[in-house]
Structures are given as C-alpha cells and as structure tokens.
Coordinates of N, CA and C in Angstrom, one line a residue:
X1 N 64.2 -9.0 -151.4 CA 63.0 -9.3 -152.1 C 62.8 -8.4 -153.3
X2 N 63.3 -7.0 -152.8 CA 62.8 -6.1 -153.9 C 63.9 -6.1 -155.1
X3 N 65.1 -6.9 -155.0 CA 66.2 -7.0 -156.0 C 66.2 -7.9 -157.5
X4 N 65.3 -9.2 -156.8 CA 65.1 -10.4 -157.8 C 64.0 -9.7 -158.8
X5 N 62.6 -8.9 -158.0 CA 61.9 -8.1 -158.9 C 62.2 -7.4 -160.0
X6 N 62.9 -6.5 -159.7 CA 63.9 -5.7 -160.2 C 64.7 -6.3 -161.6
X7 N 65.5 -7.5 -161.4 CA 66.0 -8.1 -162.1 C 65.1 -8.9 -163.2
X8 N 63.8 -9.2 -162.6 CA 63.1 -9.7 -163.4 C 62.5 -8.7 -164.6
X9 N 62.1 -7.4 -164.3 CA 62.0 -6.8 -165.0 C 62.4 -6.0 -165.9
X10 N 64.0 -6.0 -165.3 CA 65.0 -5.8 -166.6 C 65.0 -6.4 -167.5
X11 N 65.0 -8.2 -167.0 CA 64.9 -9.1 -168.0 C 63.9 -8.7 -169.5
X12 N 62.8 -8.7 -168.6 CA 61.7 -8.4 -169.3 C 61.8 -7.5 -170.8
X13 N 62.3 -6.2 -169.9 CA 62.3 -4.9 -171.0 C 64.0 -5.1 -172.1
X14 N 64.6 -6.1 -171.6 CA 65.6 -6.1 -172.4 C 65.0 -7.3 -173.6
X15 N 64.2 -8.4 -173.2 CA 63.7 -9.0 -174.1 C 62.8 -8.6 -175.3
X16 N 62.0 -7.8 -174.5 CA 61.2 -6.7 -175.3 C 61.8 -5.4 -176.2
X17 N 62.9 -4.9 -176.2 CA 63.8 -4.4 -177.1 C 64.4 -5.4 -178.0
X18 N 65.4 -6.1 -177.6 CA 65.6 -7.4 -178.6 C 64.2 -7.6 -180.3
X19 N 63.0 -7.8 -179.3 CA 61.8 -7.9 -180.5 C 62.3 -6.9 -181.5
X20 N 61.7 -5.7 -180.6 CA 61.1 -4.6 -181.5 C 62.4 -3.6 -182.2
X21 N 63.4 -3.8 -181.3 CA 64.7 -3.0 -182.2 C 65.2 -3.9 -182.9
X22 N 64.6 -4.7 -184.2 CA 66.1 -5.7 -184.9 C 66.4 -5.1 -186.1
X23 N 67.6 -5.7 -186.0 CA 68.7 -5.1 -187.5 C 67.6 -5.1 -188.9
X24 N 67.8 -4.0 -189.8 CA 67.5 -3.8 -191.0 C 65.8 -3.7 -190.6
X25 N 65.3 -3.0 -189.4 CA 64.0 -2.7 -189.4 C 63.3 -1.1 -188.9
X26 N 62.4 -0.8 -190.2 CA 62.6 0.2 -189.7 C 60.9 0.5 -189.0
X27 N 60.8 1.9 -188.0 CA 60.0 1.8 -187.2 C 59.8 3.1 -187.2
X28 N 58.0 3.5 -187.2 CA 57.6 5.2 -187.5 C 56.8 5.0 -186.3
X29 N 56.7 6.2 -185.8 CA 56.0 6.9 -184.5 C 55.7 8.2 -185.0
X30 N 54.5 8.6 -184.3 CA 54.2 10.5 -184.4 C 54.8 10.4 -182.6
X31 N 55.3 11.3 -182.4 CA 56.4 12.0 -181.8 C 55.3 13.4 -180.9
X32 N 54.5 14.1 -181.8 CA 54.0 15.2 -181.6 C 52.7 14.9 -182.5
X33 N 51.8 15.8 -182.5 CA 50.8 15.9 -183.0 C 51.0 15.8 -184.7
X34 N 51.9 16.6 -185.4 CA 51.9 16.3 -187.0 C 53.4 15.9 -186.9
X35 N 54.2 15.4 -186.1 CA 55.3 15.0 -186.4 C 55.7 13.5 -186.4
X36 N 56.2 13.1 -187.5 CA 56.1 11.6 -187.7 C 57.9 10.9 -187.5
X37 N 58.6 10.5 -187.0 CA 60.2 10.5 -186.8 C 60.0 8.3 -187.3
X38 N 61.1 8.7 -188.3 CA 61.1 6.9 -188.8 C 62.4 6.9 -188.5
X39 N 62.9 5.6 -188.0 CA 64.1 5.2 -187.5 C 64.2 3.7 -188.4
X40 N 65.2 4.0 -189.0 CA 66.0 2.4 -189.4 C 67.1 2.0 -189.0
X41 N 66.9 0.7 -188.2 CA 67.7 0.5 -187.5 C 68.6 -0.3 -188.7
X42 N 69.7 0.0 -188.1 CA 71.2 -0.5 -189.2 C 71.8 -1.7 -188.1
X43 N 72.1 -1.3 -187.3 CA 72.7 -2.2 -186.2 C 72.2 -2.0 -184.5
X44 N 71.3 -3.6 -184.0 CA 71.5 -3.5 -182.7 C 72.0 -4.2 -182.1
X45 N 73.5 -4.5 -182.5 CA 74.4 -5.5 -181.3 C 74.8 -4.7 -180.1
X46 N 74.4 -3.6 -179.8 CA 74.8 -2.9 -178.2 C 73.2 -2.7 -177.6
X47 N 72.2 -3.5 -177.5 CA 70.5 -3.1 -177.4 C 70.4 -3.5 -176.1
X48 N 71.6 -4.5 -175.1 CA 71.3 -4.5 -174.0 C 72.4 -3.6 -173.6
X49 N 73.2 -2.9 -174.2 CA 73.3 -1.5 -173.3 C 72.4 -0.3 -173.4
X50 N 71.4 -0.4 -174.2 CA 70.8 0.4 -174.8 C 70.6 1.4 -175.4
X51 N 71.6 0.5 -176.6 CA 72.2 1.8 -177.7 C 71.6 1.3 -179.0
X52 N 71.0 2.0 -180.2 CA 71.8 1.3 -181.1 C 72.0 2.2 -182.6
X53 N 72.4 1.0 -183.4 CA 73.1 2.2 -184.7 C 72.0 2.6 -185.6
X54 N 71.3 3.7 -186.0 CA 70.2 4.1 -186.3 C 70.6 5.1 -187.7
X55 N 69.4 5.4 -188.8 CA 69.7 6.7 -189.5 C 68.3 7.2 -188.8
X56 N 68.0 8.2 -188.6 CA 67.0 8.8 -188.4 C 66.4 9.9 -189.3
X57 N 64.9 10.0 -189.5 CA 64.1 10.8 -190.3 C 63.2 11.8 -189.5
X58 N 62.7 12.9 -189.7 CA 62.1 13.5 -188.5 C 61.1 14.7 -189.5
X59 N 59.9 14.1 -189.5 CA 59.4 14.9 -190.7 C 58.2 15.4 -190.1
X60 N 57.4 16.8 -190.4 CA 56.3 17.5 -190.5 C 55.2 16.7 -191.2
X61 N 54.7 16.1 -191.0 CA 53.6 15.2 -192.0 C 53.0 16.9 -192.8
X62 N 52.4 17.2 -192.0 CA 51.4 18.3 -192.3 C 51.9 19.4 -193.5
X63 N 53.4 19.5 -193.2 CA 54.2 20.5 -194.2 C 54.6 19.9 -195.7
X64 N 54.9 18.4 -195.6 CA 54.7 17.4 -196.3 C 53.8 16.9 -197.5
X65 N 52.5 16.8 -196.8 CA 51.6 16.5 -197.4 C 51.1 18.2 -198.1
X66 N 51.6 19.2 -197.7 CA 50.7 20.3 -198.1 C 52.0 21.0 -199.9
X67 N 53.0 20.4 -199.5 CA 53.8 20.6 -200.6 C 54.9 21.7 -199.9
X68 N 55.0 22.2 -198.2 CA 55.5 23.4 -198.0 C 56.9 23.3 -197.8
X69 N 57.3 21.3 -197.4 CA 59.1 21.3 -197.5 C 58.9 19.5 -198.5
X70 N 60.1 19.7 -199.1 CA 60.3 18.4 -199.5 C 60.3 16.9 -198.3
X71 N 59.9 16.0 -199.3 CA 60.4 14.9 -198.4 C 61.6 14.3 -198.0
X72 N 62.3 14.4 -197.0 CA 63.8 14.5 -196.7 C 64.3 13.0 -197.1
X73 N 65.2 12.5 -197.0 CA 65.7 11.4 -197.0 C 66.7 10.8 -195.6
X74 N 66.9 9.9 -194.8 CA 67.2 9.3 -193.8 C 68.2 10.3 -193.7
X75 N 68.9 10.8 -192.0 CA 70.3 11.3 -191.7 C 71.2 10.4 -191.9
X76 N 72.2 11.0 -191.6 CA 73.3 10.2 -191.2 C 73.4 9.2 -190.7
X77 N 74.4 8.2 -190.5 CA 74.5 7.2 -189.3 C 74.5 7.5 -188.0
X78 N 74.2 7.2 -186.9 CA 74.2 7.9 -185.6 C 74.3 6.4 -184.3
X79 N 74.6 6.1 -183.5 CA 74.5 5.5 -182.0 C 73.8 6.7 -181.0
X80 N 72.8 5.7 -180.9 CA 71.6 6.6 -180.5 C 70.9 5.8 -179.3
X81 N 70.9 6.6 -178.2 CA 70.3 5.6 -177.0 C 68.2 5.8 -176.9
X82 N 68.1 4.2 -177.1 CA 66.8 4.0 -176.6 C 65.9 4.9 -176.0
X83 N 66.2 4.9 -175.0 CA 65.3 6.2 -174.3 C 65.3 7.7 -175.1
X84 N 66.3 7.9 -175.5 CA 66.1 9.4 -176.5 C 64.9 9.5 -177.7
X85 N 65.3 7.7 -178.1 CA 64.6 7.9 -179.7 C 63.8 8.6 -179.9
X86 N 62.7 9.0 -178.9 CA 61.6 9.2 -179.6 C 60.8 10.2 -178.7
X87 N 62.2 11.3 -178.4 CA 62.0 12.6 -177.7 C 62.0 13.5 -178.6
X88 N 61.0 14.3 -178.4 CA 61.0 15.5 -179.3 C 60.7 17.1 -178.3
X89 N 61.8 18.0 -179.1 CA 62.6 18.9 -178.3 C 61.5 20.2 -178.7
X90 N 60.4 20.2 -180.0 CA 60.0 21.1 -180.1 C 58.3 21.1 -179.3
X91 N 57.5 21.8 -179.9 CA 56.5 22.7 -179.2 C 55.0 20.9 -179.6
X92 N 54.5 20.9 -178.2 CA 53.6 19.3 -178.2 C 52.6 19.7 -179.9
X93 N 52.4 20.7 -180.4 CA 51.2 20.8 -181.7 C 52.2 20.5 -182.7
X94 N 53.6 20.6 -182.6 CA 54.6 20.2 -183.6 C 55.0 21.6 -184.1
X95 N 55.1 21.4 -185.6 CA 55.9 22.5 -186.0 C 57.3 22.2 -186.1
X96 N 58.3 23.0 -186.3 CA 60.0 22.9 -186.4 C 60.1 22.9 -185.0
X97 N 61.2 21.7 -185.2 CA 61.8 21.3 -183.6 C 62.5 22.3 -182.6
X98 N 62.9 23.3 -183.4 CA 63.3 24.6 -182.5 C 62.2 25.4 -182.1
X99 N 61.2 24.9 -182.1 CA 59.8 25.5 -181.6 C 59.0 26.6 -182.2
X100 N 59.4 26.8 -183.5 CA 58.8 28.0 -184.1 C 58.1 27.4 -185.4
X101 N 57.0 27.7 -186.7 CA 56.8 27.7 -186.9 C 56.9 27.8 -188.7
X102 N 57.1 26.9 -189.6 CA 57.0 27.4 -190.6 C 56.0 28.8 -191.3
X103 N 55.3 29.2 -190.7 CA 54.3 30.1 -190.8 C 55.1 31.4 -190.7
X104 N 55.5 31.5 -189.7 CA 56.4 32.5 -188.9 C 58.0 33.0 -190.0
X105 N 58.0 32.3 -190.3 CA 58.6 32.7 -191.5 C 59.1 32.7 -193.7
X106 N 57.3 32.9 -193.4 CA 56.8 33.7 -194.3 C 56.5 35.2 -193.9

C-alpha cells in the first residue's frame, strides 16, 4: 500500500520539476536574508535524474546595491543537482558564503 503512494508522489515532484526547471529559463531566489543566487538553466534533459546543466550567479544584493562589489556576471557551466541549488553554505543574515563579512575586512 505504502509503495504505489510513494510512486505517486515521485510522479508528482518529477512533473513539478519538468514545469519549473525548463531549458533557457532563468530562476532567482534569496537564499539568505540579502543573498539573492539566479540560476539559468542551459540544459534539463537529465531533470528526472535530478540533475541539470546550469550557469549560476550568487550575489549580496545588499553589497550590490550599496556600490561595495561589482555586479558579477553568470559562472561557469556546471551539472548541478536539484536539491543543492539553492543551499547556501554561509552565515542565515548572509554576508560572504565563507561566513565572514565584507565589513571584517576593511
């Protein structure tokens, strides 16, 4: 009983990626408090493994807007899994993703 459930709801969330991950779209989230990360997606023909080919952007709005780093332009190409996208490794108020502080070094 509890298998077909299961299956149903993969269905579900793989249909629901399909939508929201398609080719040549790109997609912004805040991540953290002033941290805004935009993803354009290049390629998702691997999205029911739950991969797909991404450049990624990962910017300080706050640092940004105040004139303290330029505005970057997209990374590299990357294969990048779903569930990672839109983990962020630094401190929940934001700041640089190694957890410190543009402040801190001035």
């Amino acid at each position: 009983m509890l298998k077909p459930i299961k299956n149903i709801f993969r269905q579900l969330i793989k249909r629901r990626h399909r939508k929201i991950y398609r080719d040549e779209c790109v997609l912004s989230r805040f991540i953290a408090r002033d941290i805004r990360r935009d993803v354009m997606i290049l390629s998702a023909h691997d999205i029911d493994d739950g991969f797909i080919t991404a450049r990624i952007r990962t910017t300080n709005v706050m640092y940004v807007s105040r004139g303290a780093v330029p505005s970057l332009a997209f990374g590299p190409l990357q294969r990048i899994a779903i569930d990672q996208l839109w983990v962020w490794s630094g401190q929940p108020w934001g700041g640089l993703s190694d957890g410190t502080s543009i402040a801190d070094k001035i």
